[in-house]
Short mmCIF file of C-alpha atoms in Angstrom, two decimals:
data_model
loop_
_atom_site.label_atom_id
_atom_site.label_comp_id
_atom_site.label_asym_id
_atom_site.label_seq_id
_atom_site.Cartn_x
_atom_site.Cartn_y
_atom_site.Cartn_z
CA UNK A 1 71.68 87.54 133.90
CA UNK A 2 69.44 88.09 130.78
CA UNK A 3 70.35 91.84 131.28
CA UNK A 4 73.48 91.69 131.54
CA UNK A 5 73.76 89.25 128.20
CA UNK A 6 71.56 92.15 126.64
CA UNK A 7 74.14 94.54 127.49
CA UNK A 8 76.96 92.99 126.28
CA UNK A 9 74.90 92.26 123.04
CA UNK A 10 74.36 96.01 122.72
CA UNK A 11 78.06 96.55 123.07
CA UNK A 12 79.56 94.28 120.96
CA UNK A 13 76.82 95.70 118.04
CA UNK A 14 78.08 99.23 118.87
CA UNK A 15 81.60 98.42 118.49
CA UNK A 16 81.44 96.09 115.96
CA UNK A 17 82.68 97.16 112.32
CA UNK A 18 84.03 95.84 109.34
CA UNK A 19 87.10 97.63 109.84
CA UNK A 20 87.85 95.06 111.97
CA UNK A 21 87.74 92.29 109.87
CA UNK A 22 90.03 94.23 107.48
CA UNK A 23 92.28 94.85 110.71
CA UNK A 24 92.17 90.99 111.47
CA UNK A 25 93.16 89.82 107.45
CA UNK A 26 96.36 92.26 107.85
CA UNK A 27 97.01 90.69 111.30
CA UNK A 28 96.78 86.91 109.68
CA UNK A 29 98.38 88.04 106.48
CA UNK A 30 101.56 89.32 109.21
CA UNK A 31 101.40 86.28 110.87
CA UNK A 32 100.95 84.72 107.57
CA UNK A 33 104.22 86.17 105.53
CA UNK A 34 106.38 85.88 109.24
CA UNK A 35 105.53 81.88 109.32
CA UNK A 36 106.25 81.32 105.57
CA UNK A 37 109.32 83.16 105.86
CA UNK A 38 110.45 80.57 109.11
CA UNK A 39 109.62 77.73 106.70
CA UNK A 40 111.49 78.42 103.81
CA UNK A 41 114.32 79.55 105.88
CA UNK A 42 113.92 75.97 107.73
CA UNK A 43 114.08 73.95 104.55
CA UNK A 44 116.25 75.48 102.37
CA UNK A 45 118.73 77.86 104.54
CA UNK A 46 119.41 81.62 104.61
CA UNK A 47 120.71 82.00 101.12
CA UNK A 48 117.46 81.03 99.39
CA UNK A 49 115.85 83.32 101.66
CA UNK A 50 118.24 85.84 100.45
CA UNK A 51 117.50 85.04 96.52
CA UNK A 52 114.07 84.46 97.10
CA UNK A 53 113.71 87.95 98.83
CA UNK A 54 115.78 89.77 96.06
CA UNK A 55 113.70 88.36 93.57
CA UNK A 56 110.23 89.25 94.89
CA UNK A 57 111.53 92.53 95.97
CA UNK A 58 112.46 93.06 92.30
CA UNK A 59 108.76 92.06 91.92
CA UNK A 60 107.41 94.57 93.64
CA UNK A 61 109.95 97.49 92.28
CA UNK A 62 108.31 96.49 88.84
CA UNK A 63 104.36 96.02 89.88
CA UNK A 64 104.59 99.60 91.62
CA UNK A 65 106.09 101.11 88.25
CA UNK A 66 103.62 99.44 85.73
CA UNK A 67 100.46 99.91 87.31
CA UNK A 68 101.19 103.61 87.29
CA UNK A 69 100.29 105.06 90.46
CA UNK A 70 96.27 104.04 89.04
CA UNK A 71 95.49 101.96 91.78
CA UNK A 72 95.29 104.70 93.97
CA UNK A 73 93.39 106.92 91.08
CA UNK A 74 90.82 104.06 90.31
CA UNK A 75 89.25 104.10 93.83
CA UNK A 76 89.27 107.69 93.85
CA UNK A 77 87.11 107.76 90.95
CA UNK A 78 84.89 104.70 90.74
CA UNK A 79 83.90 105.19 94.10
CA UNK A 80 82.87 108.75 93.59
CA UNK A 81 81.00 108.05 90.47
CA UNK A 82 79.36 105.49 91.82
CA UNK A 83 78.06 107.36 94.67
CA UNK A 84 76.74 109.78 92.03
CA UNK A 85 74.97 107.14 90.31
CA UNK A 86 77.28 107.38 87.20
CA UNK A 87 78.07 103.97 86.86
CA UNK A 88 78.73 104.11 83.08
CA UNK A 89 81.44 106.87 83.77
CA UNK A 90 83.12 104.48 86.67
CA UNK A 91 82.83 101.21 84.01
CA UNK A 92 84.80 103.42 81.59
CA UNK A 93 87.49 104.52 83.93
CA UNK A 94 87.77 100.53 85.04
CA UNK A 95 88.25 100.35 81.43
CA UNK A 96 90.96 102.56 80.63
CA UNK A 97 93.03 101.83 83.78
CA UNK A 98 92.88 98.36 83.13
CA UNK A 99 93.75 98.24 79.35
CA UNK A 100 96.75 101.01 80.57
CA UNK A 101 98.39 99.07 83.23
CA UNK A 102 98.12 95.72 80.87
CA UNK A 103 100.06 97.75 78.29
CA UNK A 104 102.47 99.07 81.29
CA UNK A 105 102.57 95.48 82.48
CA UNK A 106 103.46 93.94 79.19
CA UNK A 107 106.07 96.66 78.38
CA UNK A 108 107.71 96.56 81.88
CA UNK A 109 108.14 92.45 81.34
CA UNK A 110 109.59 92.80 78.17
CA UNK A 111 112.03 95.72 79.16
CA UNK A 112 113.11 93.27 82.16
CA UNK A 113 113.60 90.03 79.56
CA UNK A 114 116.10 92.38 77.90
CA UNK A 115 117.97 93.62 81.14
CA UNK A 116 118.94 90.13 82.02
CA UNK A 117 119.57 88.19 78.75
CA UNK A 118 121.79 91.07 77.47
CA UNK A 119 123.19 92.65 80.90
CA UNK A 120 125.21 91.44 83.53
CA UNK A 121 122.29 92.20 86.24
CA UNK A 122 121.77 89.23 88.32
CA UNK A 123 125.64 88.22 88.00
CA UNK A 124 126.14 91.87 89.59
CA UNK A 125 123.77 91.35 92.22
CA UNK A 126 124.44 87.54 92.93
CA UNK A 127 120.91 86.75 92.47
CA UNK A 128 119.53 83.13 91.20
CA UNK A 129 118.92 83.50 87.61
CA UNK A 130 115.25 81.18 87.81
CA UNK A 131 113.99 83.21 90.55
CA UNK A 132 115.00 86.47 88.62
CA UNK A 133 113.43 85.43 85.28
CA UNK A 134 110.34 83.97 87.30
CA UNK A 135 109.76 87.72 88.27
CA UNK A 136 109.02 88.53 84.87
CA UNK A 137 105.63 87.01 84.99
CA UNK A 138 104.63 88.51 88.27
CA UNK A 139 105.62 91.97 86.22
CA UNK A 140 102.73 90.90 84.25
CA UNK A 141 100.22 89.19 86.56
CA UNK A 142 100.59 91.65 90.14
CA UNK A 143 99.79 95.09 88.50
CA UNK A 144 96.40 93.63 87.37
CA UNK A 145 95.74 92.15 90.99
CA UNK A 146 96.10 95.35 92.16
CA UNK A 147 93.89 96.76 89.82
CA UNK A 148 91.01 93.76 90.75
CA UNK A 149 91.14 94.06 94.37
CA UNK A 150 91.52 98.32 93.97
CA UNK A 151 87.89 97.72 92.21
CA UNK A 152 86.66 95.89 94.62
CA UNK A 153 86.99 98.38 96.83
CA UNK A 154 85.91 101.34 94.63
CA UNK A 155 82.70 99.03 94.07
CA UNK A 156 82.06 99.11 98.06
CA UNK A 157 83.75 96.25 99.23
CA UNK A 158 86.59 97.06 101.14
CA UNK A 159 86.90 94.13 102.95
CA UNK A 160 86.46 91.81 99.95
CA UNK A 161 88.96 93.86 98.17
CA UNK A 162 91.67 93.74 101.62
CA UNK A 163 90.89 89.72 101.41
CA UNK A 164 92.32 89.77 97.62
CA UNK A 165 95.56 91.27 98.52
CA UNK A 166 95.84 89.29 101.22
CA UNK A 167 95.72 85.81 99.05
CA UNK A 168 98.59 85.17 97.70
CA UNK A 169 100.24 84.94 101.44
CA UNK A 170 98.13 82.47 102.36
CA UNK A 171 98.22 80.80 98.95
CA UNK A 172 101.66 80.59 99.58
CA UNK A 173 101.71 79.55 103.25
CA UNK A 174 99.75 76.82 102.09
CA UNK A 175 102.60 76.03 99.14
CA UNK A 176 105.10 76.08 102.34
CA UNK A 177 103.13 73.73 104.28
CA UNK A 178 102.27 71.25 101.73
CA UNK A 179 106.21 71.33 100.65
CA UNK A 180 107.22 71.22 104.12
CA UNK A 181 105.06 68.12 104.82
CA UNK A 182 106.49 66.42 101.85
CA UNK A 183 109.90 66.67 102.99
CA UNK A 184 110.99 68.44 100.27
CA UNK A 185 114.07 71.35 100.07
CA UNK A 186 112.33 74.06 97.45
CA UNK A 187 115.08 76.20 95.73
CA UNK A 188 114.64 79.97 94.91
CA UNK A 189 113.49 79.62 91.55
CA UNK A 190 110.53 77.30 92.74
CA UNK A 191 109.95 79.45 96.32
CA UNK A 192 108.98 82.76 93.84
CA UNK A 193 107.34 80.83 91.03
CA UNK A 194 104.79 79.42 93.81
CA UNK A 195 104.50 82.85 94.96
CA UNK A 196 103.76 84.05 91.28
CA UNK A 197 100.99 81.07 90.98
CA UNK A 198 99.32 82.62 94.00
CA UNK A 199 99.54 86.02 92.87
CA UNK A 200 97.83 84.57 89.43
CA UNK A 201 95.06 82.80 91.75
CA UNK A 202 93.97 85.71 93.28
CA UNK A 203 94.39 87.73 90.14
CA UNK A 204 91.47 85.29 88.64
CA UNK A 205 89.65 85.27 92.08
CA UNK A 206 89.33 89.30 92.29
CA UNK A 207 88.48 90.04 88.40
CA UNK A 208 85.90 86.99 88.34
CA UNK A 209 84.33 88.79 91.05
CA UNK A 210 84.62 92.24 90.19
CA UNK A 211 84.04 92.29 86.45
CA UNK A 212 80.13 91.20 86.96
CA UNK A 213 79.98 94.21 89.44
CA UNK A 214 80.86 96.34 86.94
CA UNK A 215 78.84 94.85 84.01
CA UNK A 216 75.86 96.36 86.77
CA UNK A 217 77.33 99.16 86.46
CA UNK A 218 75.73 100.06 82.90
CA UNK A 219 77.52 100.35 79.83
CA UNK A 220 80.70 102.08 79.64
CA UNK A 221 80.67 105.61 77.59
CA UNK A 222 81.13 105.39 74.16
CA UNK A 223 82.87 108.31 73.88
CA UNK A 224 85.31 107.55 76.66
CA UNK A 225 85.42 104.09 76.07
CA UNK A 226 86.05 103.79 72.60
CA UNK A 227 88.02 106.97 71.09
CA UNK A 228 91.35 106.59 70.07
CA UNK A 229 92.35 109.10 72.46
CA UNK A 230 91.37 107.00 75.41
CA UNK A 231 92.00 103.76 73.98
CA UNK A 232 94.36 103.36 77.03
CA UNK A 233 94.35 105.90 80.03
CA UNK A 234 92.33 109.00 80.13
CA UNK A 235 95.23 111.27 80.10
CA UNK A 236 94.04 113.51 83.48
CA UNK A 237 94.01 110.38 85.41
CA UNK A 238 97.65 109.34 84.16
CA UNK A 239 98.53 112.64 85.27
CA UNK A 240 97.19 111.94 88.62
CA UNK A 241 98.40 108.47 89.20
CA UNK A 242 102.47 109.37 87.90
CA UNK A 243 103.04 111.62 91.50
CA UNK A 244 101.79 108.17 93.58
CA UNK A 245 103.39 105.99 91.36
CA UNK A 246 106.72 107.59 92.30
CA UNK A 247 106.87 108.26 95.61
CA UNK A 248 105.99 104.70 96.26
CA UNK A 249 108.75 103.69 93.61
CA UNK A 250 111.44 105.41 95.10
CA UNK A 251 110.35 104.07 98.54
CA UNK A 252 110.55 100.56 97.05
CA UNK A 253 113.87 101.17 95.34
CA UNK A 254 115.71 102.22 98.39
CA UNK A 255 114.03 98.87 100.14
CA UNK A 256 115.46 97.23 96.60
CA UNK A 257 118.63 98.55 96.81
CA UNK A 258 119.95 98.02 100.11
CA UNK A 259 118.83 93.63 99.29
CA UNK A 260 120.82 94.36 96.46
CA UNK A 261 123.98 95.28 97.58
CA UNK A 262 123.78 93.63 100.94
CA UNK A 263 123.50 90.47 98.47
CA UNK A 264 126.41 91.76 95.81
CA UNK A 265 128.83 92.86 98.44
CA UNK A 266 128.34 90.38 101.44
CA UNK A 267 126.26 87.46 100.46
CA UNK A 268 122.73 86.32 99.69
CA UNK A 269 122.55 84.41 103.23
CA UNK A 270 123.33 87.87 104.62
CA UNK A 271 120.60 88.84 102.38
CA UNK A 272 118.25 86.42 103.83
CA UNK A 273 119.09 87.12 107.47
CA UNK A 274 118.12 90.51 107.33
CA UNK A 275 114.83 89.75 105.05
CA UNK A 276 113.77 87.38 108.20
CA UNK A 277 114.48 90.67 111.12
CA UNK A 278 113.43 93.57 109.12
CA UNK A 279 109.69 90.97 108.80
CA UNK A 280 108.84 92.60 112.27
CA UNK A 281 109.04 96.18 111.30
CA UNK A 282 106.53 95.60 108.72
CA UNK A 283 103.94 94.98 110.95
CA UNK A 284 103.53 99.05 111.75
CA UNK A 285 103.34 99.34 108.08
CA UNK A 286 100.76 96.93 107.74
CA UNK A 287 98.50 98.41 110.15
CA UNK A 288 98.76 102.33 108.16
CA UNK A 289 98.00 100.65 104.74
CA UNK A 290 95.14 98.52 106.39
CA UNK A 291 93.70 101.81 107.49
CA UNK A 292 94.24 103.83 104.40
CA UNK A 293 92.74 100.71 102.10
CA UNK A 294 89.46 101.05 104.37
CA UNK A 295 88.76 104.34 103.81
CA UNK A 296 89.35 105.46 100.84
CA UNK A 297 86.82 104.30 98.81
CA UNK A 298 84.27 105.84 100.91
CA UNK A 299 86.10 109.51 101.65
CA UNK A 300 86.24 109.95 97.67
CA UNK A 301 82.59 108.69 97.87
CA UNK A 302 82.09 111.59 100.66
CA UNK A 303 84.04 114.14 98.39
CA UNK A 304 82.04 113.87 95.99
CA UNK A 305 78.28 113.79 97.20
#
């Protein structure tokens, strides 16, 4: 008995890996987005599904234009500095990307604010105007997620980094629940603006823990921190980040686009209906991201020793 117990011991160390507990977050955070989809669509009908899925598509569209493809370029670089012991080279490029997408962020926001007071946007795509102006702060508050939990990542913790994108799907699970409980029938406006709270929660979370990582790190270059050339973005690592930036945009817009007119020309509980099927198919997706968040950071590590 005690042999075979050994055994299995030896097994389960050999196949155990952290990868899995990244595998099992995108699994709950599925499971997670499929349930608070159900609930909404319980309380408060296909059409706010409809809005509330425009909107938050719209959301994304913007994030994946302001944060400029750097994402991707941060934990290319961080993580290969770092595993050439140039921490004061990564802190920089932390740095620059950040200050860069908070300009990008800022400037996208405002640019949106203008489309809809002076444009005819959300009348043309029968959209709730709340839930559409809501999206104006996640235009400001996802990019820099994405930029905290991307650090994480660079900084060697993959899994910590996977748990920060996954927050704000819980966070709002957990909104769901608590409204569902109450009895209460949320409208679109209020389903997104939860959903922009929890984005903002795990903004904090991720940069509260990353930022004293980095601070380890050394201090930041002088010369690349604090000329007015690189006040922003490094100008090579713009360049790098533009090509990722829009492929994923255009893959976005097309997802954008067909919400959009589904909404415009049939209606936003058509909309809605199709947010709730097409929740399925995103589970493949899920599982190719998962993978490709794992390993980055360590193949640019690899690349570069």
């Amino acid at each position: 008995m005690a042999g075979s117990v050994a055994r299995l011991k030896a097994l389960a160390t050999r196949l155990w890996s952290p990868a899995l507990v990244a595998y099992a977050i995108s699994a709950a955070v599925a499971v997670a987005s499929f349930l608070s989809t159900l609930l909404l669509a319980r309380l408060s009908g296909a059409a706010v599904i409809g809005q509330y899925a425009l909107a938050m598509s719209t959301a994304t569209l913007l994030a994946s234009f302001a944060v400029l493809g750097l994402d991707r370029i941060l934990i290319r670089e961080v993580a290969g500095d770092l595993r050439q012991g140039d921490g004061a080279r990564a802190r920089s490029v932390l740095l620059m990307v950040s200050r860069g997408v908070a300009l990008a962020a800022a400037a996208t926001a405002v640019g949106y604010v203008m489309v809809l007071l002076f444009t005819p946007f959300v009348a043309r795509v029968d959209g709730n105007r709340a839930a559409m102006l809501i999206v104006a702060a996640s235009a400001l508050v996802w990019p820099l997620q994405r930029i905290g939990y991307s650090g994480l990542r660079a900084a060697g913790a993959p899994v910590l980094g996977q748990l920060f994108e996954a927050l704000p799907t819980f966070l709002f699970l957990a909104g769901m629940a608590l409204i569902w409980l109450g009895g209460m029938t949320p409208h679109a406006g209020e389903a997104v603006g939860l959903a922009v709270a929890a984005q903002g929660l795990a903004c904090l979370g991720a940069w509260a823990l990353l930022a004293p990582r980095a601070k380890r790190w050394g201090e930041a270059d002088a010369a690349e921190a604090g000329s007015a050339e690189r006040a922003t973005v490094d100008r090579q690592l713009l360049l790098a980040g533009l090509p990722l930036m829009l492929t994923l945009f255009l893959q976005l817009f097309a997802d954008w686009l067909l919400l959009a007119r589904l909404s415009a020309t049939m209606s936003p509980s058509d909309a809605g209906a199709f947010r709730v099927a097409i929740q399925i198919v995103t589970i493949i997706a899920t599982v190719v991201a998962t993978t490709e968040a794992y390993v980055a950071a360590r193949l640019a590590g690899d690349f570069r020793a």
